[in-house]
mmCIF file of C-alpha atoms and ligand atoms in Angstrom:
data_model
loop_
_atom_site.group_PDB
_atom_site.id
_atom_site.type_symbol
_atom_site.label_atom_id
_atom_site.label_comp_id
_atom_site.label_asym_id
_atom_site.label_seq_id
_atom_site.Cartn_x
_atom_site.Cartn_y
_atom_site.Cartn_z
ATOM 1 C CA MET J 1267 0.000 0.000 0.000
ATOM 2 C CA THR J 1268 1.398 3.412 -0.886
ATOM 3 C CA SER J 1269 0.440 6.568 0.980
ATOM 4 C CA ASP J 1270 -1.661 9.211 -0.719
ATOM 5 C CA ARG J 1271 1.119 11.808 -0.756
ATOM 6 C CA THR J 1272 1.968 13.331 -4.088
ATOM 7 C CA ALA J 1273 4.983 11.353 -5.079
ATOM 8 C CA GLY J 1274 7.015 12.031 -8.192
ATOM 9 C CA ILE J 1275 8.871 8.727 -8.486
ATOM 10 C CA ALA J 1276 7.308 5.399 -9.454
ATOM 11 C CA ALA J 1277 7.155 3.197 -6.358
ATOM 12 C CA ARG J 1278 8.875 0.334 -8.183
ATOM 13 C CA THR J 1279 11.817 2.565 -9.001
ATOM 14 C CA ALA J 1280 12.365 3.971 -5.538
ATOM 15 C CA SER J 1281 10.394 4.046 -2.320
ATOM 16 C CA ALA J 1282 10.642 4.444 1.408
ATOM 17 C CA GLU J 1283 9.172 1.343 3.017
ATOM 18 C CA VAL J 1284 7.648 2.064 6.398
ATOM 19 C CA ASP J 1285 7.266 -0.943 8.667
ATOM 20 C CA LEU J 1286 4.405 0.080 10.917
ATOM 21 C CA ALA J 1287 4.535 -3.213 12.805
ATOM 22 C CA ALA J 1288 8.137 -2.427 13.770
ATOM 23 C CA PHE J 1289 6.979 1.056 14.771
ATOM 24 C CA ARG J 1290 4.275 -0.407 17.017
ATOM 25 C CA ARG J 1291 6.764 -2.805 18.565
ATOM 26 C CA ASN J 1292 9.165 0.054 19.274
ATOM 27 C CA VAL J 1293 6.383 2.082 20.894
ATOM 28 C CA ARG J 1294 5.349 -0.867 23.081
ATOM 29 C CA ARG J 1295 8.922 -1.633 24.098
ATOM 30 C CA LEU J 1296 9.540 1.979 25.034
ATOM 31 C CA HIS J 1297 6.258 2.043 26.935
ATOM 32 C CA ASP J 1298 7.222 -1.113 28.838
ATOM 33 C CA HIS J 1299 10.632 0.377 29.538
ATOM 34 C CA VAL J 1300 9.278 3.575 31.106
ATOM 35 C CA GLY J 1301 6.832 1.621 33.239
ATOM 36 C CA ASP J 1302 3.946 3.336 34.929
ATOM 37 C CA VAL J 1303 3.858 6.623 33.027
ATOM 38 C CA SER J 1304 1.882 7.663 29.977
ATOM 39 C CA ILE J 1305 3.538 8.102 26.626
ATOM 40 C CA MET J 1306 3.245 10.748 23.954
ATOM 41 C CA VAL J 1307 4.438 9.710 20.507
ATOM 42 C CA VAL J 1308 5.810 12.650 18.553
ATOM 43 C CA VAL J 1309 4.761 12.594 14.888
ATOM 44 C CA LYS J 1310 5.717 16.102 13.756
ATOM 45 C CA ALA J 1311 7.384 16.723 10.381
ATOM 46 C CA ASP J 1312 5.291 14.016 8.726
ATOM 47 C CA GLY J 1313 6.180 11.495 11.386
ATOM 48 C CA TYR J 1314 9.916 12.210 11.062
ATOM 49 C CA GLY J 1315 9.454 11.483 7.350
ATOM 50 C CA HIS J 1316 7.595 8.195 7.891
ATOM 51 C CA GLY J 1317 4.046 9.508 7.326
ATOM 52 C CA MET J 1318 2.324 11.375 10.145
ATOM 53 C CA ILE J 1319 -1.183 9.978 9.884
ATOM 54 C CA ASN J 1320 -0.189 6.327 9.666
ATOM 55 C CA CYS J 1321 2.332 6.708 12.462
ATOM 56 C CA ALA J 1322 -0.183 8.454 14.718
ATOM 57 C CA ALA J 1323 -2.729 5.671 14.142
ATOM 58 C CA ALA J 1324 -0.043 3.045 14.838
ATOM 59 C CA ALA J 1325 1.001 4.914 17.977
ATOM 60 C CA ARG J 1326 -2.589 4.925 19.268
ATOM 61 C CA ALA J 1327 -2.893 1.203 18.485
ATOM 62 C CA ALA J 1328 0.273 0.608 20.486
ATOM 63 C CA GLY J 1329 -1.085 2.422 23.518
ATOM 64 C CA ALA J 1330 -0.102 6.075 23.156
ATOM 65 C CA ALA J 1331 -2.548 8.156 25.183
ATOM 66 C CA TRP J 1332 -0.939 11.262 23.733
ATOM 67 C CA VAL J 1333 0.333 12.253 20.296
ATOM 68 C CA GLY J 1334 2.489 15.335 19.833
ATOM 69 C CA THR J 1335 2.996 17.626 16.864
ATOM 70 C CA ALA J 1336 4.985 20.792 16.471
ATOM 71 C CA THR J 1337 2.319 22.831 14.709
ATOM 72 C CA PRO J 1338 -1.423 23.300 15.172
ATOM 73 C CA THR J 1339 -1.818 22.630 11.440
ATOM 74 C CA GLU J 1340 -0.301 19.184 11.882
ATOM 75 C CA ALA J 1341 -2.588 18.553 14.853
ATOM 76 C CA LEU J 1342 -5.649 19.629 12.853
ATOM 77 C CA ALA J 1343 -4.621 17.271 10.036
ATOM 78 C CA LEU J 1344 -4.612 14.453 12.582
ATOM 79 C CA ARG J 1345 -8.083 15.400 13.776
ATOM 80 C CA ALA J 1346 -9.236 15.476 10.135
ATOM 81 C CA SER J 1347 -7.844 11.946 9.749
ATOM 82 C CA GLY J 1348 -10.099 10.774 12.576
ATOM 83 C CA ASP J 1349 -7.707 10.922 15.528
ATOM 84 C CA ARG J 1350 -9.755 11.617 18.663
ATOM 85 C CA GLY J 1351 -7.122 11.107 21.369
ATOM 86 C CA ARG J 1352 -5.193 13.655 23.377
ATOM 87 C CA LEU J 1353 -3.058 15.840 21.140
ATOM 88 C CA LEU J 1354 -0.503 18.481 22.067
ATOM 89 C CA CYS J 1355 1.151 21.017 19.760
ATOM 90 C CA TRP J 1356 3.792 23.570 20.665
ATOM 91 C CA LEU J 1357 4.916 25.840 17.829
ATOM 92 C CA TYR J 1358 2.820 28.565 16.205
ATOM 93 C CA GLY J 1359 3.122 32.138 15.054
ATOM 94 C CA PRO J 1360 1.545 35.230 16.564
ATOM 95 C CA ASP J 1361 -1.103 35.600 13.860
ATOM 96 C CA GLU J 1362 -2.422 32.061 13.664
ATOM 97 C CA ASP J 1363 -6.130 31.414 13.986
ATOM 98 C CA LEU J 1364 -6.405 29.336 17.150
ATOM 99 C CA GLU J 1365 -10.195 28.971 17.177
ATOM 100 C CA PRO J 1366 -10.262 25.765 15.104
ATOM 101 C CA VAL J 1367 -7.476 24.358 17.262
ATOM 102 C CA VAL J 1368 -9.345 25.040 20.482
ATOM 103 C CA ALA J 1369 -12.576 23.780 18.911
ATOM 104 C CA ALA J 1370 -10.830 20.537 17.963
ATOM 105 C CA ASP J 1371 -9.892 19.834 21.600
ATOM 106 C CA ILE J 1372 -6.191 20.110 20.914
ATOM 107 C CA ASP J 1373 -3.962 21.034 23.850
ATOM 108 C CA LEU J 1374 -2.046 24.190 22.960
ATOM 109 C CA THR J 1375 1.312 24.976 24.486
ATOM 110 C CA VAL J 1376 1.603 28.480 25.909
ATOM 111 C CA HIS J 1377 4.933 30.185 26.571
ATOM 112 C CA SER J 1378 3.991 33.776 27.256
ATOM 113 C CA PRO J 1379 1.199 36.099 28.430
ATOM 114 C CA GLU J 1380 0.660 37.093 24.783
ATOM 115 C CA GLN J 1381 0.070 33.490 23.761
ATOM 116 C CA LEU J 1382 -2.196 32.973 26.765
ATOM 117 C CA ALA J 1383 -4.227 36.020 25.709
ATOM 118 C CA SER J 1384 -4.564 34.640 22.158
ATOM 119 C CA VAL J 1385 -5.827 31.303 23.442
ATOM 120 C CA VAL J 1386 -8.223 32.986 25.896
ATOM 121 C CA ALA J 1387 -9.598 35.119 23.035
ATOM 122 C CA ALA J 1388 -10.067 32.040 20.833
ATOM 123 C CA ALA J 1389 -11.875 30.209 23.637
ATOM 124 C CA ALA J 1390 -14.132 33.207 24.294
ATOM 125 C CA ALA J 1391 -14.978 33.511 20.594
ATOM 126 C CA ILE J 1392 -16.290 29.979 20.475
ATOM 127 C CA LYS J 1393 -17.603 29.945 24.050
ATOM 128 C CA THR J 1394 -15.559 27.062 25.318
ATOM 129 C CA THR J 1395 -12.690 26.293 27.677
ATOM 130 C CA ALA J 1396 -9.315 25.853 25.962
ATOM 131 C CA ARG J 1397 -6.852 23.239 27.080
ATOM 132 C CA VAL J 1398 -3.393 24.727 27.538
ATOM 133 C CA GLN J 1399 -0.058 23.397 28.655
ATOM 134 C CA LEU J 1400 2.480 25.847 30.020
ATOM 135 C CA LYS J 1401 6.057 25.410 28.856
ATOM 136 C CA VAL J 1402 8.984 26.630 30.890
ATOM 137 C CA ASP J 1403 12.465 27.149 29.480
ATOM 138 C CA THR J 1404 14.746 25.207 31.815
ATOM 139 C CA GLY J 1405 17.863 25.706 29.706
ATOM 140 C CA LEU J 1406 17.316 24.858 26.042
ATOM 141 C CA SER J 1407 16.922 28.578 25.317
ATOM 142 C CA ARG J 1408 14.501 27.908 22.506
ATOM 143 C CA ASN J 1409 10.795 28.273 23.279
ATOM 144 C CA GLY J 1410 9.343 28.261 26.791
ATOM 145 C CA SER J 1411 8.845 30.917 29.404
ATOM 146 C CA PRO J 1412 12.095 32.210 30.894
ATOM 147 C CA MET J 1413 12.308 31.266 34.597
ATOM 148 C CA ARG J 1414 12.117 34.928 35.613
ATOM 149 C CA ASP J 1415 8.722 35.327 33.895
ATOM 150 C CA TRP J 1416 7.388 31.962 35.008
ATOM 151 C CA PRO J 1417 5.665 33.054 38.262
ATOM 152 C CA ASP J 1418 3.689 35.724 36.384
ATOM 153 C CA LEU J 1419 2.717 33.324 33.596
ATOM 154 C CA CYS J 1420 1.540 30.768 36.162
ATOM 155 C CA ALA J 1421 -0.456 33.422 38.024
ATOM 156 C CA GLU J 1422 -2.128 34.660 34.822
ATOM 157 C CA ALA J 1423 -2.913 31.119 33.724
ATOM 158 C CA ALA J 1424 -4.403 30.356 37.147
ATOM 159 C CA ASP J 1425 -6.616 33.471 36.842
ATOM 160 C CA ALA J 1426 -7.731 32.395 33.365
ATOM 161 C CA GLU J 1427 -8.457 28.932 34.699
ATOM 162 C CA ARG J 1428 -10.572 30.308 37.559
ATOM 163 C CA ALA J 1429 -12.461 32.394 35.000
ATOM 164 C CA GLY J 1430 -13.242 29.240 33.022
ATOM 165 C CA ALA J 1431 -11.360 30.402 29.927
ATOM 166 C CA VAL J 1432 -8.669 27.709 30.039
ATOM 167 C CA ALA J 1433 -7.876 24.440 31.748
ATOM 168 C CA VAL J 1434 -4.166 24.107 32.462
ATOM 169 C CA THR J 1435 -3.647 20.443 31.610
ATOM 170 C CA GLY J 1436 0.128 20.300 31.611
ATOM 171 C CA ILE J 1437 3.428 21.845 32.610
ATOM 172 C CA TRP J 1438 6.433 20.879 30.569
ATOM 173 C CA SER J 1439 9.932 21.561 29.363
ATOM 174 C CA HIS J 1440 12.475 20.054 26.964
ATOM 175 C CA PHE J 1441 16.048 18.807 27.431
ATOM 176 C CA ALA J 1442 19.008 20.244 25.540
ATOM 177 C CA ALA J 1443 21.369 17.289 25.900
ATOM 178 C CA ALA J 1444 19.646 14.225 27.320
ATOM 179 C CA ASP J 1445 21.406 12.322 24.540
ATOM 180 C CA GLU J 1446 24.770 13.127 26.126
ATOM 181 C CA PRO J 1447 24.756 11.183 29.360
ATOM 182 C CA GLY J 1448 26.420 13.183 32.131
ATOM 183 C CA HIS J 1449 26.141 16.506 30.291
ATOM 184 C CA PRO J 1450 25.998 19.147 33.049
ATOM 185 C CA SER J 1451 22.888 20.782 31.544
ATOM 186 C CA VAL J 1452 20.807 17.673 32.291
ATOM 187 C CA ALA J 1453 20.982 17.972 36.083
ATOM 188 C CA ARG J 1454 20.578 21.754 35.875
ATOM 189 C CA GLN J 1455 17.421 21.391 33.773
ATOM 190 C CA GLN J 1456 15.979 18.771 36.101
ATOM 191 C CA GLN J 1457 16.550 21.100 39.054
ATOM 192 C CA ALA J 1458 15.004 24.060 37.206
ATOM 193 C CA PHE J 1459 11.977 21.966 36.229
ATOM 194 C CA ALA J 1460 11.435 20.903 39.843
ATOM 195 C CA GLU J 1461 11.550 24.576 40.864
ATOM 196 C CA ALA J 1462 9.137 25.546 38.085
ATOM 197 C CA LEU J 1463 6.694 22.882 39.287
ATOM 198 C CA THR J 1464 6.845 24.266 42.830
ATOM 199 C CA VAL J 1465 6.086 27.750 41.500
ATOM 200 C CA SER J 1466 3.138 26.437 39.505
ATOM 201 C CA GLN J 1467 1.773 24.663 42.590
ATOM 202 C CA GLN J 1468 2.062 27.858 44.599
ATOM 203 C CA ALA J 1469 0.038 29.597 41.899
ATOM 204 C CA GLY J 1470 -2.692 27.009 42.433
ATOM 205 C CA LEU J 1471 -2.181 25.017 39.233
ATOM 206 C CA THR J 1472 -2.850 21.283 39.349
ATOM 207 C CA PRO J 1473 -1.909 19.970 35.900
ATOM 208 C CA GLU J 1474 -2.898 16.537 34.724
ATOM 209 C CA VAL J 1475 0.576 15.868 33.244
ATOM 210 C CA ARG J 1476 4.072 17.125 33.982
ATOM 211 C CA HIS J 1477 6.627 16.152 31.358
ATOM 212 C CA LEU J 1478 10.254 16.753 30.544
ATOM 213 C CA ALA J 1479 11.818 13.734 28.827
ATOM 214 C CA ASN J 1480 12.317 12.978 25.141
ATOM 215 C CA SER J 1481 13.437 9.493 23.979
ATOM 216 C CA ALA J 1482 16.941 9.830 25.399
ATOM 217 C CA GLY J 1483 15.664 11.161 28.725
ATOM 218 C CA ALA J 1484 12.926 8.540 28.900
ATOM 219 C CA ILE J 1485 15.410 5.725 28.291
ATOM 220 C CA THR J 1486 18.157 6.839 30.655
ATOM 221 C CA LEU J 1487 16.665 9.129 33.306
ATOM 222 C CA PRO J 1488 13.898 7.401 35.299
ATOM 223 C CA GLU J 1489 13.605 10.396 37.630
ATOM 224 C CA ALA J 1490 12.804 12.660 34.655
ATOM 225 C CA ARG J 1491 9.777 10.659 33.517
ATOM 226 C CA TYR J 1492 7.183 12.395 35.722
ATOM 227 C CA ASP J 1493 3.653 11.626 34.391
ATOM 228 C CA LEU J 1494 4.428 11.456 30.686
ATOM 229 C CA VAL J 1495 7.375 11.034 28.327
ATOM 230 C CA ARG J 1496 7.515 12.425 24.791
ATOM 231 C CA LEU J 1497 8.938 9.768 22.504
ATOM 232 C CA GLY J 1498 10.080 10.575 18.987
ATOM 233 C CA ILE J 1499 13.190 9.121 17.472
ATOM 234 C CA GLY J 1500 13.165 5.884 19.476
ATOM 235 C CA CYS J 1501 9.755 4.961 18.046
ATOM 236 C CA TYR J 1502 11.222 5.265 14.560
ATOM 237 C CA GLY J 1503 13.896 2.760 15.565
ATOM 238 C CA ILE J 1504 16.822 5.125 15.727
ATOM 239 C CA GLU J 1505 18.741 5.270 18.965
ATOM 240 C CA PRO J 1506 19.132 8.839 20.248
ATOM 241 C CA VAL J 1507 22.653 7.791 21.167
ATOM 242 C CA PRO J 1508 24.041 4.729 19.387
ATOM 243 C CA GLY J 1509 24.249 1.866 21.864
ATOM 244 C CA GLN J 1510 22.178 3.656 24.516
ATOM 245 C CA ALA J 1511 18.968 1.723 24.041
ATOM 246 C CA VAL J 1512 20.792 -1.575 23.731
ATOM 247 C CA ALA J 1513 22.687 -0.820 26.948
ATOM 248 C CA ALA J 1514 19.345 -0.171 28.638
ATOM 249 C CA GLY J 1515 18.101 -3.577 27.442
ATOM 250 C CA LEU J 1516 15.838 -2.113 24.782
ATOM 251 C CA GLU J 1517 15.640 -3.488 21.274
ATOM 252 C CA LEU J 1518 14.593 -0.895 18.705
ATOM 253 C CA GLU J 1519 13.915 -1.873 15.111
ATOM 254 C CA PRO J 1520 14.449 0.465 12.162
ATOM 255 C CA VAL J 1521 11.127 1.485 10.680
ATOM 256 C CA MET J 1522 12.159 3.001 7.352
ATOM 257 C CA THR J 1523 13.943 1.189 4.533
ATOM 258 C CA LEU J 1524 14.919 3.459 1.670
ATOM 259 C CA ARG J 1525 15.342 1.351 -1.450
ATOM 260 C CA ALA J 1526 15.611 1.851 -5.179
ATOM 261 C CA GLN J 1527 16.423 -0.022 -8.333
ATOM 262 C CA LEU J 1528 19.626 0.395 -10.268
ATOM 263 C CA VAL J 1529 18.502 2.361 -13.306
ATOM 264 C CA ASN J 1530 21.812 2.076 -15.150
ATOM 265 C CA VAL J 1531 24.923 -0.090 -14.913
ATOM 266 C CA LYS J 1532 28.038 0.529 -16.989
ATOM 267 C CA PRO J 1533 31.782 0.031 -17.061
ATOM 268 C CA LEU J 1534 34.046 2.912 -16.086
ATOM 269 C CA ALA J 1535 37.651 3.020 -17.205
ATOM 270 C CA ALA J 1536 40.561 4.082 -14.986
ATOM 271 C CA GLY J 1537 41.007 7.848 -15.276
ATOM 272 C CA GLU J 1538 37.342 8.637 -15.926
ATOM 273 C CA GLY J 1539 35.617 11.126 -13.604
ATOM 274 C CA VAL J 1540 32.154 10.729 -12.083
ATOM 275 C CA SER J 1541 29.335 13.271 -11.676
ATOM 276 C CA TYR J 1542 29.478 17.082 -11.438
ATOM 277 C CA GLY J 1543 32.904 18.489 -10.770
ATOM 278 C CA HIS J 1544 34.567 15.092 -11.211
ATOM 279 C CA THR J 1545 35.149 14.904 -7.456
ATOM 280 C CA TRP J 1546 36.004 11.228 -7.909
ATOM 281 C CA ILE J 1547 38.200 9.795 -10.652
ATOM 282 C CA ALA J 1548 38.505 6.033 -11.055
ATOM 283 C CA ASP J 1549 42.030 4.757 -10.314
ATOM 284 C CA HIS J 1550 41.176 1.378 -11.828
ATOM 285 C CA ASP J 1551 38.642 -0.048 -14.234
ATOM 286 C CA THR J 1552 35.346 -0.697 -12.478
ATOM 287 C CA VAL J 1553 31.576 -0.923 -12.953
ATOM 288 C CA VAL J 1554 29.270 1.825 -11.728
ATOM 289 C CA GLY J 1555 25.532 1.813 -11.022
ATOM 290 C CA LEU J 1556 23.064 4.688 -11.065
ATOM 291 C CA VAL J 1557 20.610 5.174 -8.159
ATOM 292 C CA PRO J 1558 17.574 7.365 -9.019
ATOM 293 C CA LEU J 1559 17.471 9.451 -5.827
ATOM 294 C CA GLY J 1560 19.232 12.715 -5.132
ATOM 295 C CA TYR J 1561 19.269 15.756 -2.914
ATOM 296 C CA GLY J 1562 15.810 16.627 -4.268
ATOM 297 C CA ASP J 1563 14.699 13.512 -2.423
ATOM 298 C CA GLY J 1564 16.693 14.173 0.732
ATOM 299 C CA ILE J 1565 19.926 12.360 -0.061
ATOM 300 C CA PRO J 1566 22.511 14.710 1.470
ATOM 301 C CA VAL J 1567 25.112 16.175 -0.879
ATOM 302 C CA HIS J 1568 27.389 15.530 2.092
ATOM 303 C CA ALA J 1569 27.050 11.822 1.315
ATOM 304 C CA SER J 1570 29.103 12.379 -1.856
ATOM 305 C CA ASN J 1571 32.162 10.104 -1.768
ATOM 306 C CA ARG J 1572 31.291 9.202 1.858
ATOM 307 C CA ALA J 1573 28.213 7.034 2.371
ATOM 308 C CA GLU J 1574 27.580 3.485 1.184
ATOM 309 C CA VAL J 1575 24.555 1.564 -0.059
ATOM 310 C CA GLN J 1576 23.914 -2.165 -0.271
ATOM 311 C CA VAL J 1577 23.644 -3.942 -3.628
ATOM 312 C CA GLY J 1578 23.530 -7.726 -4.024
ATOM 313 C CA GLY J 1579 24.303 -8.218 -0.331
ATOM 314 C CA ARG J 1580 27.500 -6.160 -0.370
ATOM 315 C CA ARG J 1581 28.355 -2.535 0.324
ATOM 316 C CA ALA J 1582 28.915 -0.178 -2.597
ATOM 317 C CA PRO J 1583 30.379 3.292 -1.971
ATOM 318 C CA ILE J 1584 28.956 6.480 -3.467
ATOM 319 C CA ARG J 1585 31.294 7.924 -6.075
ATOM 320 C CA GLY J 1586 31.256 11.585 -7.084
ATOM 321 C CA ARG J 1587 28.771 14.243 -6.103
ATOM 322 C CA VAL J 1588 25.164 13.437 -5.238
ATOM 323 C CA CYS J 1589 22.999 15.244 -7.820
ATOM 324 C CA MET J 1590 19.433 16.522 -7.487
ATOM 325 C CA ASP J 1591 17.848 13.307 -8.750
ATOM 326 C CA GLN J 1592 20.535 10.639 -8.804
ATOM 327 C CA PHE J 1593 23.885 9.390 -7.586
ATOM 328 C CA VAL J 1594 26.483 6.890 -8.734
ATOM 329 C CA VAL J 1595 27.805 3.901 -6.780
ATOM 330 C CA ASP J 1596 30.894 1.803 -7.383
ATOM 331 C CA LEU J 1597 29.822 -1.808 -7.907
ATOM 332 C CA GLY J 1598 33.418 -3.039 -8.245
ATOM 333 C CA PRO J 1599 35.359 -4.385 -11.238
ATOM 334 C CA ASP J 1600 33.751 -7.848 -11.168
ATOM 335 C CA ALA J 1601 30.177 -6.674 -10.691
ATOM 336 C CA GLU J 1602 27.455 -8.672 -12.339
ATOM 337 C CA ASP J 1603 24.622 -6.495 -11.115
ATOM 338 C CA GLN J 1604 21.900 -5.675 -13.611
ATOM 339 C CA ILE J 1605 19.660 -2.725 -14.277
ATOM 340 C CA GLY J 1606 16.600 -3.283 -12.068
ATOM 341 C CA ASP J 1607 18.515 -4.894 -9.201
ATOM 342 C CA GLU J 1608 17.649 -3.643 -5.742
ATOM 343 C CA VAL J 1609 19.712 -1.066 -3.900
ATOM 344 C CA ILE J 1610 19.188 -0.609 -0.160
ATOM 345 C CA ILE J 1611 20.164 2.942 0.685
ATOM 346 C CA PHE J 1612 19.487 2.425 4.398
ATOM 347 C CA SER J 1613 17.525 -0.018 6.503
ATOM 348 C CA GLY J 1614 18.221 -2.319 9.433
ATOM 349 C CA ALA J 1615 21.607 -3.675 10.370
ATOM 350 C CA ASP J 1616 21.059 -6.977 8.562
ATOM 351 C CA ARG J 1617 19.703 -5.412 5.378
ATOM 352 C CA GLY J 1618 22.215 -2.702 4.679
ATOM 353 C CA PRO J 1619 23.543 0.482 6.199
ATOM 354 C CA THR J 1620 21.355 2.097 8.849
ATOM 355 C CA ALA J 1621 20.142 5.699 8.919
ATOM 356 C CA GLN J 1622 22.644 6.097 11.742
ATOM 357 C CA ASP J 1623 25.470 4.871 9.453
ATOM 358 C CA TRP J 1624 24.401 7.526 6.957
ATOM 359 C CA ALA J 1625 24.274 10.155 9.681
ATOM 360 C CA GLN J 1626 27.809 9.310 10.704
ATOM 361 C CA ALA J 1627 29.052 9.405 7.109
ATOM 362 C CA CYS J 1628 27.390 12.781 6.540
ATOM 363 C CA ASP J 1629 28.287 14.411 9.888
ATOM 364 C CA THR J 1630 24.656 14.754 10.841
ATOM 365 C CA ILE J 1631 22.059 13.025 13.015
ATOM 366 C CA GLY J 1632 19.788 10.068 12.215
ATOM 367 C CA TYR J 1633 16.761 12.348 12.699
ATOM 368 C CA GLU J 1634 17.782 14.412 9.689
ATOM 369 C CA ILE J 1635 18.464 11.429 7.441
ATOM 370 C CA VAL J 1636 14.932 10.024 7.752
ATOM 371 C CA THR J 1637 13.027 13.296 8.144
ATOM 372 C CA ARG J 1638 14.399 14.889 5.003
ATOM 373 C CA ILE J 1639 13.314 12.075 2.660
ATOM 374 C CA GLY J 1640 11.303 14.149 0.238
ATOM 375 C CA ALA J 1641 7.731 14.223 -0.969
ATOM 376 C CA ARG J 1642 8.768 12.784 -4.366
ATOM 377 C CA VAL J 1643 9.616 9.434 -2.752
ATOM 378 C CA PRO J 1644 6.562 7.174 -2.409
ATOM 379 C CA ARG J 1645 6.026 5.746 1.081
ATOM 380 C CA ARG J 1646 5.080 2.074 0.977
ATOM 381 C CA ILE J 1647 3.472 0.884 4.163
ATOM 382 C CA VAL J 1648 4.649 -2.542 5.187
ATOM 383 C CA ALA J 1649 2.339 -3.805 7.923
ATOM 384 C CA ASP J 1650 4.295 -6.896 8.821
ATOM 385 C CA HIS J 1651 1.584 -8.691 10.813
ATOM 386 C CA ASP J 1652 3.368 -12.058 10.634
ATOM 387 C CA HIS J 1653 6.094 -10.822 12.894
ATOM 388 C CA ASP J 1654 3.844 -8.862 15.195
ATOM 389 C CA PRO J 1655 2.302 -11.282 17.677
ATOM 390 C CA GLN J 1656 -0.215 -8.702 18.907
ATOM 391 C CA ALA J 1657 -1.164 -7.346 15.499
ATOM 392 C CA GLY J 1658 -4.379 -9.337 15.311
ATOM 393 C CA ASN J 1659 -5.559 -8.095 18.684
ATOM 394 C CA ARG J 1660 -6.038 -4.494 17.709
HETATM 395 C C1 PLP K 875 9.225 19.311 22.260
HETATM 396 C C2 PLP K 875 9.677 17.961 21.825
HETATM 397 N N1 PLP K 875 9.440 16.912 22.622
HETATM 398 C C3 PLP K 875 9.842 15.676 22.285
HETATM 399 C C4 PLP K 875 10.510 15.447 21.103
HETATM 400 C C5 PLP K 875 10.947 14.050 20.792
HETATM 401 O O1 PLP K 875 12.343 13.963 20.876
HETATM 402 P P1 PLP K 875 13.102 12.635 20.447
HETATM 403 O O2 PLP K 875 12.843 12.469 18.997
HETATM 404 O O3 PLP K 875 14.530 12.928 20.738
HETATM 405 O O4 PLP K 875 12.527 11.539 21.268
HETATM 406 C C6 PLP K 875 10.781 16.515 20.260
HETATM 407 C C7 PLP K 875 11.550 16.301 19.039
HETATM 408 O O5 PLP K 875 12.459 16.986 18.688
HETATM 409 C C8 PLP K 875 10.352 17.813 20.620
HETATM 410 O O6 PLP K 875 10.568 18.872 19.839
#
């Protein structure tokens, strides 16, 4: 089954296979690992490139009480898809129309008195009570109320709650470096969050959920789990820190396999250059293959002459610069590969390089490798029920 996104490449030629059964298993394993707290599965940015609506449905099936998006527009798209569970979003501009968001029972994050006023106005316009979650900046220095403004924000929110305009359902913050065990900011942020919670209590707020941890924090910092953890990357089968999940006894399976067919195979003589700028020149006769994906599809130009793919069960290095639509791999002098043979760009450890291998080769993070796979690449949903013992029970 392919998703309904507008894709510009034929699915046979190249596709991103999304194994939703593996996704569900990852969500369940993470849920088991964190024990007696609720989970929010983060599906922003089209489910980190895996397809937001399918991933949200799979997350619900695997027990996620909460789903998180960055933008209200993403959250509204989930509601339009039929999602009726608890939904939190946290990033919007000053001029956005919040009425439909409030009307759709989406929890809106509020960082400032101005945002609180916008939500209160939206709730008044449609004569309802808006659900808000207050976010405090404990040290990421991105969004969130600065600690110095936090007492006032809590007091204003408590007033708005008493007036029936809002219900403060959550208090939360976000780690800067939970994926670097022992980083000094982690303890500082935990301390600041504890202080922020005390301030909110003093203001009379009694939120349903307090939450701080992302995947890395949820895996490694039991004391940071509070009532809810926000799980993103781990659900997609990518360890926030390589080896971290395994060390914690957690098996995570890759969810996305990016594959393509070889669309050309030809001999290359020693001395011939490959792709724009001839950044690679063959020092011996070899055979090269053409892969029909490029930076227009999210293959980083940084992968040029660095990353590897898998062809015929062996690794083949990228040669020359990655182009907008295609790149060239070295199949080796004795290659017998044919046009139409399968290329695994990344997948699980036993099927080819992983997204993490690509991240390392390109000096980036696994998040970016999967999230940037472009709209031209068809997503093929692989619901692998055979290997999912609980699949039939949902
Ligand atoms: C606010 C917030 N919470 C949670 C997450 C999930 O983080 P991770 O993917 O590291 O689990 C993200 C993702 O960046 C986020 O922005």
